mmCIF file of C-alpha atoms and ligand atoms in Angstrom:
data_model
loop_
_atom_site.group_PDB
_atom_site.id
_atom_site.type_symbol
_atom_site.label_atom_id
_atom_site.label_comp_id
_atom_site.label_asym_id
_atom_site.label_seq_id
_atom_site.Cartn_x
_atom_site.Cartn_y
_atom_site.Cartn_z
ATOM 1 C CA UNK L 290 7.626 3.587 19.979
ATOM 2 C CA UNK L 291 6.339 4.145 16.550
ATOM 3 C CA UNK L 292 2.678 3.006 14.709
ATOM 4 C CA UNK L 293 2.019 1.848 11.755
ATOM 5 C CA UNK L 294 -1.379 1.272 10.047
ATOM 6 C CA UNK L 295 -1.289 -1.165 6.765
ATOM 7 C CA UNK L 296 -4.082 -1.649 4.857
ATOM 8 C CA UNK L 297 -5.330 -4.906 3.332
ATOM 9 C CA UNK L 298 -2.290 -7.045 6.084
ATOM 10 C CA UNK L 299 -4.627 -10.008 6.823
ATOM 11 C CA UNK L 300 -2.580 -12.269 4.096
ATOM 12 C CA UNK L 301 -0.051 -11.680 1.573
ATOM 13 C CA UNK L 302 2.489 -8.791 1.194
ATOM 14 C CA UNK L 303 0.728 -7.133 3.603
ATOM 15 C CA UNK L 304 0.903 -9.679 6.314
ATOM 16 C CA UNK L 305 4.495 -10.082 5.756
ATOM 17 C CA UNK L 306 5.151 -6.351 5.804
ATOM 18 C CA UNK L 307 3.488 -6.442 9.361
ATOM 19 C CA UNK L 308 6.021 -9.507 10.612
ATOM 20 C CA UNK L 309 8.948 -7.107 9.591
ATOM 21 C CA UNK L 310 7.454 -4.135 11.064
ATOM 22 C CA UNK L 311 6.396 -5.895 14.262
ATOM 23 C CA UNK L 312 10.467 -7.653 14.248
ATOM 24 C CA UNK L 313 11.999 -4.245 13.788
ATOM 25 C CA UNK L 314 10.101 -2.940 17.155
ATOM 26 C CA UNK L 315 7.287 -0.908 15.461
ATOM 27 C CA UNK L 316 3.535 -1.065 16.619
ATOM 28 C CA UNK L 317 1.205 -2.326 13.943
ATOM 29 C CA UNK L 318 -2.240 -2.353 13.051
ATOM 30 C CA UNK L 319 -2.671 -5.009 10.956
ATOM 31 C CA UNK L 320 -5.548 -3.591 8.320
ATOM 32 C CA UNK L 321 -8.283 -6.226 8.047
ATOM 33 C CA UNK L 322 -12.100 -5.767 6.062
ATOM 34 C CA UNK L 323 -12.901 -9.090 8.015
ATOM 35 C CA UNK L 324 -12.242 -8.155 11.685
ATOM 36 C CA UNK L 325 -12.586 -12.611 12.475
ATOM 37 C CA UNK L 326 -9.647 -12.241 9.973
ATOM 38 C CA UNK L 327 -7.569 -10.394 11.133
ATOM 39 C CA UNK L 328 -8.025 -11.134 14.537
ATOM 40 C CA UNK L 329 -7.481 -14.846 14.059
ATOM 41 C CA UNK L 330 -4.097 -13.677 11.641
ATOM 42 C CA UNK L 331 -2.840 -11.994 14.469
ATOM 43 C CA UNK L 332 -2.949 -14.687 17.522
ATOM 44 C CA UNK L 333 -1.493 -17.047 14.754
ATOM 45 C CA UNK L 334 1.005 -14.738 15.121
ATOM 46 C CA UNK L 335 1.623 -13.799 18.612
ATOM 47 C CA UNK L 336 1.765 -17.890 19.284
ATOM 48 C CA UNK L 337 4.842 -17.442 17.232
ATOM 49 C CA UNK L 338 6.136 -14.654 19.076
ATOM 50 C CA UNK L 339 5.459 -11.274 17.160
ATOM 51 C CA UNK L 340 4.505 -8.616 19.404
ATOM 52 C CA UNK L 341 2.918 -5.398 19.314
ATOM 53 C CA UNK L 342 0.503 -6.286 16.200
ATOM 54 C CA UNK L 343 -3.358 -5.073 16.618
ATOM 55 C CA UNK L 344 -6.171 -6.528 14.165
ATOM 56 C CA UNK L 345 -8.132 -3.380 13.073
ATOM 57 C CA UNK L 346 -11.239 -4.062 10.663
ATOM 58 C CA UNK L 347 -10.931 -1.003 7.837
ATOM 59 C CA UNK L 348 -12.779 -2.001 4.911
ATOM 60 C CA UNK L 349 -11.161 0.823 2.812
ATOM 61 C CA UNK L 350 -14.478 1.142 0.484
ATOM 62 C CA UNK L 351 -16.663 1.656 3.368
ATOM 63 C CA UNK L 352 -16.551 5.349 4.849
ATOM 64 C CA UNK L 353 -17.932 4.342 8.335
ATOM 65 C CA UNK L 354 -15.325 0.949 8.828
ATOM 66 C CA UNK L 355 -12.389 4.067 7.828
ATOM 67 C CA UNK L 356 -13.908 6.309 10.494
ATOM 68 C CA UNK L 357 -14.315 3.624 13.242
ATOM 69 C CA UNK L 358 -10.650 2.375 12.803
ATOM 70 C CA UNK L 359 -9.595 6.129 12.793
ATOM 71 C CA UNK L 360 -11.366 6.835 16.051
ATOM 72 C CA UNK L 361 -9.961 3.541 17.523
ATOM 73 C CA UNK L 362 -6.346 4.799 16.429
ATOM 74 C CA UNK L 363 -6.555 7.986 17.763
ATOM 75 C CA UNK L 364 -7.970 7.111 21.317
ATOM 76 C CA UNK L 365 -5.324 4.119 21.883
ATOM 77 C CA UNK L 366 -2.659 6.381 20.317
ATOM 78 C CA UNK L 367 -3.413 9.886 20.095
ATOM 79 C CA UNK L 368 -1.159 9.749 16.540
ATOM 80 C CA UNK L 369 -0.510 7.947 13.820
ATOM 81 C CA UNK L 370 3.108 7.739 12.297
ATOM 82 C CA UNK L 371 3.221 5.217 9.152
ATOM 83 C CA UNK L 372 0.147 4.665 6.646
ATOM 84 C CA UNK L 373 0.913 2.180 4.191
ATOM 85 C CA UNK L 374 -1.927 2.232 1.479
ATOM 86 C CA UNK L 375 -1.494 -1.430 0.571
ATOM 87 C CA UNK L 376 -5.028 -2.959 0.121
ATOM 88 C CA UNK L 377 -5.657 -3.564 -3.584
ATOM 89 C CA UNK L 378 -7.221 -5.881 -6.001
ATOM 90 C CA UNK L 379 -6.834 -7.043 -9.448
ATOM 91 C CA UNK L 380 -10.252 -7.245 -10.525
ATOM 92 C CA UNK L 381 -12.337 -9.215 -13.633
ATOM 93 C CA UNK L 382 -10.097 -11.119 -16.082
ATOM 94 C CA UNK L 383 -9.360 -10.923 -18.526
ATOM 95 C CA UNK L 384 -9.517 -6.834 -18.297
ATOM 96 C CA UNK L 385 -9.428 -5.375 -21.859
ATOM 97 C CA UNK L 386 -9.656 -1.185 -22.758
ATOM 98 C CA UNK L 387 -12.167 -2.462 -25.710
ATOM 99 C CA UNK L 388 -14.227 -4.571 -23.738
ATOM 100 C CA UNK L 389 -14.197 -3.917 -20.032
ATOM 101 C CA UNK L 390 -17.476 -2.361 -18.602
ATOM 102 C CA UNK L 391 -17.244 0.814 -16.720
ATOM 103 C CA UNK L 392 -18.759 -0.501 -13.534
ATOM 104 C CA UNK L 393 -16.110 -3.407 -13.476
ATOM 105 C CA UNK L 394 -13.246 -0.313 -13.971
ATOM 106 C CA UNK L 395 -14.833 1.973 -11.300
ATOM 107 C CA UNK L 396 -14.625 -1.279 -8.679
ATOM 108 C CA UNK L 397 -10.888 -1.505 -8.998
ATOM 109 C CA UNK L 398 -10.655 2.043 -8.872
ATOM 110 C CA UNK L 399 -13.117 1.871 -5.524
ATOM 111 C CA UNK L 400 -10.306 -0.206 -3.661
ATOM 112 C CA UNK L 401 -6.889 0.750 -5.345
ATOM 113 C CA UNK L 402 -7.876 4.729 -6.244
ATOM 114 C CA UNK L 403 -10.401 6.310 -4.093
ATOM 115 C CA UNK L 404 -9.952 3.855 -0.928
ATOM 116 C CA UNK L 405 -6.559 5.067 -0.573
ATOM 117 C CA UNK L 406 -7.602 8.882 -1.020
ATOM 118 C CA UNK L 407 -10.329 8.081 1.653
ATOM 119 C CA UNK L 408 -7.989 6.634 3.881
ATOM 120 C CA UNK L 409 -5.009 9.507 3.506
ATOM 121 C CA UNK L 410 -7.711 11.651 3.984
ATOM 122 C CA UNK L 411 -9.140 10.509 6.972
ATOM 123 C CA UNK L 412 -5.729 9.753 8.824
ATOM 124 C CA UNK L 413 -4.070 12.749 7.939
ATOM 125 C CA UNK L 414 -4.736 15.131 11.195
ATOM 126 C CA UNK L 415 -3.580 11.769 13.176
ATOM 127 C CA UNK L 416 -0.145 11.737 10.676
ATOM 128 C CA UNK L 417 0.414 15.809 11.479
ATOM 129 C CA UNK L 418 0.599 14.799 14.752
ATOM 130 C CA UNK L 419 3.552 12.904 14.379
ATOM 131 C CA UNK L 420 6.831 14.100 14.238
ATOM 132 C CA UNK L 421 7.975 12.037 11.035
ATOM 133 C CA UNK L 422 5.008 11.351 9.446
ATOM 134 C CA UNK L 423 5.613 8.466 6.206
ATOM 135 C CA UNK L 424 2.419 7.572 3.564
ATOM 136 C CA UNK L 425 3.527 4.864 1.323
ATOM 137 C CA UNK L 426 1.040 3.522 -1.398
ATOM 138 C CA UNK L 427 1.240 0.747 -2.463
ATOM 139 C CA UNK L 428 1.382 0.648 -6.681
ATOM 140 C CA UNK L 429 2.454 -1.602 -9.440
ATOM 141 C CA UNK L 430 5.065 -1.236 -12.434
ATOM 142 C CA UNK L 431 1.474 -1.624 -15.068
ATOM 143 C CA UNK L 432 0.800 2.216 -13.182
ATOM 144 C CA UNK L 433 4.470 3.104 -14.483
ATOM 145 C CA UNK L 434 2.850 4.860 -18.145
ATOM 146 C CA UNK L 435 6.755 5.064 -19.121
ATOM 147 C CA UNK L 436 7.508 1.222 -18.553
ATOM 148 C CA UNK L 437 4.113 0.224 -19.944
ATOM 149 C CA UNK L 438 4.486 1.828 -23.190
ATOM 150 C CA UNK L 439 7.856 0.675 -23.749
ATOM 151 C CA UNK L 440 7.638 -2.493 -25.715
ATOM 152 C CA UNK L 441 11.130 -3.390 -24.727
ATOM 153 C CA UNK L 442 9.717 -3.728 -21.252
ATOM 154 C CA UNK L 443 9.867 -6.913 -20.120
ATOM 155 C CA UNK L 444 6.170 -7.056 -18.836
ATOM 156 C CA UNK L 445 4.774 -5.025 -21.634
ATOM 157 C CA UNK L 446 2.195 -7.535 -23.158
ATOM 158 C CA UNK L 447 0.772 -8.063 -19.170
ATOM 159 C CA UNK L 448 -2.237 -5.047 -19.726
ATOM 160 C CA UNK L 449 -4.827 -4.892 -17.606
ATOM 161 C CA UNK L 450 -6.606 -1.942 -18.487
ATOM 162 C CA UNK L 451 -8.631 -1.662 -15.123
ATOM 163 C CA UNK L 452 -6.113 -2.119 -12.640
ATOM 164 C CA UNK L 453 -2.867 -0.542 -14.619
ATOM 165 C CA UNK L 454 -5.039 3.014 -14.610
ATOM 166 C CA UNK L 455 -6.129 2.657 -10.988
ATOM 167 C CA UNK L 456 -2.417 2.575 -10.332
ATOM 168 C CA UNK L 457 -1.771 5.421 -12.851
ATOM 169 C CA UNK L 458 -4.002 7.536 -10.899
ATOM 170 C CA UNK L 459 -2.861 6.494 -7.717
ATOM 171 C CA UNK L 460 0.756 7.514 -8.706
ATOM 172 C CA UNK L 461 -0.775 11.128 -9.999
ATOM 173 C CA UNK L 462 -2.135 11.560 -6.712
ATOM 174 C CA UNK L 463 0.515 10.633 -4.779
ATOM 175 C CA UNK L 464 2.637 13.481 -6.546
ATOM 176 C CA UNK L 465 -0.278 16.295 -5.667
ATOM 177 C CA UNK L 466 -0.376 14.865 -2.027
ATOM 178 C CA UNK L 467 3.529 14.721 -1.676
ATOM 179 C CA UNK L 468 4.008 18.288 -3.008
ATOM 180 C CA UNK L 469 1.156 19.966 -0.876
ATOM 181 C CA UNK L 470 2.983 18.215 2.227
ATOM 182 C CA UNK L 471 6.333 19.273 1.152
ATOM 183 C CA UNK L 472 6.842 21.804 3.657
ATOM 184 C CA UNK L 473 6.333 19.629 6.624
ATOM 185 C CA UNK L 474 8.284 16.621 7.636
ATOM 186 C CA UNK L 475 6.065 13.872 5.549
ATOM 187 C CA UNK L 476 7.546 11.871 2.977
ATOM 188 C CA UNK L 477 4.981 10.471 0.755
ATOM 189 C CA UNK L 478 5.927 7.741 -2.010
ATOM 190 C CA UNK L 479 4.175 5.029 -4.028
ATOM 191 C CA UNK L 480 6.050 1.697 -3.813
ATOM 192 C CA UNK L 481 5.585 -1.160 -6.208
ATOM 193 C CA UNK L 482 6.912 -4.398 -4.347
ATOM 194 C CA UNK L 483 7.415 -6.065 -7.703
ATOM 195 C CA UNK L 484 5.752 -8.964 -9.328
ATOM 196 C CA UNK L 485 5.433 -11.155 -6.137
ATOM 197 C CA UNK L 486 3.791 -14.883 -5.815
ATOM 198 C CA UNK L 487 0.546 -14.047 -3.950
ATOM 199 C CA UNK L 488 -2.718 -14.632 -4.073
ATOM 200 C CA UNK L 489 -3.313 -11.907 -6.207
ATOM 201 C CA UNK L 490 -1.516 -13.763 -9.577
ATOM 202 C CA UNK L 491 -2.154 -17.278 -8.258
ATOM 203 C CA UNK L 492 1.465 -17.486 -6.519
ATOM 204 C CA UNK L 493 2.850 -16.699 -10.323
ATOM 205 C CA UNK L 494 4.832 -13.582 -9.740
ATOM 206 C CA UNK L 495 9.288 -14.691 -9.335
ATOM 207 C CA UNK L 496 9.313 -12.638 -6.391
ATOM 208 C CA UNK L 497 8.339 -13.334 -2.639
ATOM 209 C CA UNK L 498 6.445 -11.365 0.163
ATOM 210 C CA UNK L 499 9.577 -11.624 1.870
ATOM 211 C CA UNK L 500 11.542 -9.419 -0.400
ATOM 212 C CA UNK L 501 8.416 -7.441 -1.362
ATOM 213 C CA UNK L 502 7.559 -6.217 2.820
ATOM 214 C CA UNK L 503 11.651 -5.617 3.013
ATOM 215 C CA UNK L 504 11.223 -3.196 -0.234
ATOM 216 C CA UNK L 505 8.436 -1.266 1.260
ATOM 217 C CA UNK L 506 9.899 -1.135 4.793
ATOM 218 C CA UNK L 507 13.071 0.233 3.293
ATOM 219 C CA UNK L 508 11.260 2.908 1.399
ATOM 220 C CA UNK L 509 8.893 3.792 4.314
ATOM 221 C CA UNK L 510 10.905 3.861 7.436
ATOM 222 C CA UNK L 511 12.943 6.619 5.942
ATOM 223 C CA UNK L 512 15.163 9.389 8.090
ATOM 224 C CA UNK L 513 14.375 12.911 7.576
ATOM 225 C CA UNK L 514 16.836 13.140 4.361
ATOM 226 C CA UNK L 515 14.670 11.140 2.491
ATOM 227 C CA UNK L 516 13.067 11.688 -0.944
ATOM 228 C CA UNK L 517 9.463 12.364 -1.091
ATOM 229 C CA UNK L 518 7.170 12.295 -3.916
ATOM 230 C CA UNK L 519 9.331 9.833 -5.498
ATOM 231 C CA UNK L 520 8.273 6.069 -7.587
ATOM 232 C CA UNK L 521 10.415 3.155 -6.203
ATOM 233 C CA UNK L 522 10.156 -0.713 -7.676
ATOM 234 C CA UNK L 523 11.273 -4.037 -6.423
ATOM 235 C CA UNK L 524 11.414 -4.696 -9.810
ATOM 236 C CA UNK L 525 14.027 -2.098 -10.592
ATOM 237 C CA UNK L 526 17.607 -3.520 -10.636
ATOM 238 C CA UNK L 527 19.688 -0.344 -9.205
ATOM 239 C CA UNK L 528 20.839 0.025 -5.992
ATOM 240 C CA UNK L 529 18.490 3.213 -6.114
ATOM 241 C CA UNK L 530 14.906 1.190 -6.935
ATOM 242 C CA UNK L 531 13.786 4.589 -8.577
ATOM 243 C CA UNK L 532 11.433 3.930 -11.401
ATOM 244 C CA UNK L 533 10.202 6.114 -14.444
ATOM 245 C CA UNK L 534 6.830 7.319 -13.484
HETATM 246 N N1 NAP A 240 1.639 -9.438 -5.826
HETATM 247 C C1 NAP A 240 2.044 -8.413 -6.732
HETATM 248 O O1 NAP A 240 2.766 -9.550 -8.049
HETATM 249 C C2 NAP A 240 1.776 -7.356 -6.629
HETATM 250 C C3 NAP A 240 2.758 -6.335 -7.713
HETATM 251 C C4 NAP A 240 2.227 -5.135 -7.333
HETATM 252 C C5 NAP A 240 1.823 -4.420 -6.795
HETATM 253 N N2 NAP A 240 1.063 -5.027 -5.848
HETATM 254 C C6 NAP A 240 0.187 -4.407 -4.996
HETATM 255 O O2 NAP A 240 0.295 -4.762 -4.128
HETATM 256 C C7 NAP A 240 -0.603 -4.952 -2.582
HETATM 257 C C8 NAP A 240 -0.567 -6.380 -2.116
HETATM 258 O O3 NAP A 240 -1.079 -7.045 -3.087
HETATM 259 P P1 NAP A 240 -1.010 -8.655 -2.531
HETATM 260 O O4 NAP A 240 -0.009 -9.115 -3.756
HETATM 261 O O5 NAP A 240 -0.593 -9.125 -1.334
HETATM 262 O O6 NAP A 240 -2.552 -9.085 -2.768
HETATM 263 P P2 NAP A 240 -3.807 -10.387 -2.234
HETATM 264 O O7 NAP A 240 -2.820 -11.209 -2.138
HETATM 265 O O8 NAP A 240 -4.632 -10.474 -3.484
HETATM 266 O O9 NAP A 240 -4.146 -9.426 -0.893
HETATM 267 C C9 NAP A 240 -5.138 -8.450 -0.759
HETATM 268 C C10 NAP A 240 -5.417 -7.919 0.529
HETATM 269 O O10 NAP A 240 -5.829 -6.605 0.513
HETATM 270 C C11 NAP A 240 -7.323 -6.904 1.167
HETATM 271 N N3 NAP A 240 -8.180 -6.074 0.943
HETATM 272 C C12 NAP A 240 -8.900 -6.011 -1.415
HETATM 273 N N4 NAP A 240 -9.740 -5.278 -0.802
HETATM 274 C C13 NAP A 240 -9.910 -4.374 0.070
HETATM 275 C C14 NAP A 240 -10.860 -3.264 0.424
HETATM 276 N N5 NAP A 240 -11.644 -3.292 0.528
HETATM 277 N N6 NAP A 240 -10.330 -2.938 2.068
HETATM 278 C C15 NAP A 240 -9.631 -3.536 2.587
HETATM 279 N N7 NAP A 240 -8.559 -4.639 2.247
HETATM 280 C C16 NAP A 240 -8.962 -4.893 0.777
HETATM 281 C C17 NAP A 240 -7.778 -8.200 1.010
HETATM 282 O O11 NAP A 240 -8.216 -8.366 2.405
HETATM 283 P P3 NAP A 240 -9.391 -9.887 2.046
HETATM 284 O O12 NAP A 240 -8.336 -11.066 2.367
HETATM 285 O O13 NAP A 240 -10.579 -9.502 2.922
HETATM 286 O O14 NAP A 240 -9.553 -10.084 0.298
HETATM 287 C C18 NAP A 240 -6.015 -9.133 1.614
HETATM 288 O O15 NAP A 240 -5.768 -8.872 2.534
HETATM 289 C C19 NAP A 240 -1.846 -4.540 -3.614
HETATM 290 O O16 NAP A 240 -1.940 -3.185 -3.285
HETATM 291 C C20 NAP A 240 -1.441 -4.554 -4.972
HETATM 292 O O17 NAP A 240 -2.177 -4.180 -6.091
HETATM 293 C C21 NAP A 240 1.374 -6.524 -6.250
#
């Protein structure tokens, strides 16, 4: 049975992704920065018939919490097949390039960028023990420099200086990570779930968590011929789902 860790999975897109992965027969570590919240969610899922989901405490900004989560998965599984770096925050609102403080921008980077790096580096040796390791970093269309500099893009006027920059940085990091792991059976990609109705945007997004999760899974649970170092977006309306960087 393949084992997956997904961060920020106690609600919204991460939770729905956990449900769909469980239905596909994977063992899911449902990451939650509050263990109590995660366990409550897992209890409710078990009552609805979802199997092989276990809550695990992981705050991506807390090295001690990451290391404890790694030790638990190492002791219980000895390896990790799939890491989905999903936890993310928007940060202060509004957030402008002109006025947002460095402190507020750093806070967003701590979760969306440095958090992903910390979790990825901590779990890399467990992922290397898998026959088909996958790392999916959850990004945003706002991280695409090509799209959000294009006045004709449908979300051109949606600007978030801290959030967008953190996702662009995540994209850049992922390209390098995929490159460094290219001789191993890794697939390392960034995936934009699309503008989705969640707590994140006060449920203003047009997309559903079901569509977001199935898109993430489609580009994560892949075979050995699948691309690595790619940017997929659920908001790109063609069958490839490939987004410009
Ligand atoms: N919704 C969209 O339209 C959209 C579009 C593009 C990309 N995305 C990306 O998709 C991902 C999920 O978004 P969402 O809409 O599901 O967001 P959400 O509803 O705000 O949920 C975010 C999740 O991340 C967790 N989290 C936040 N900070 C964390 C930390 N330091 N450590 C661990 N977990 C943390 C939250 O935990 P708590 O419950 O403890 O707060 C929650 O479980 C994010 O990376 C987001 O940037 C979303």
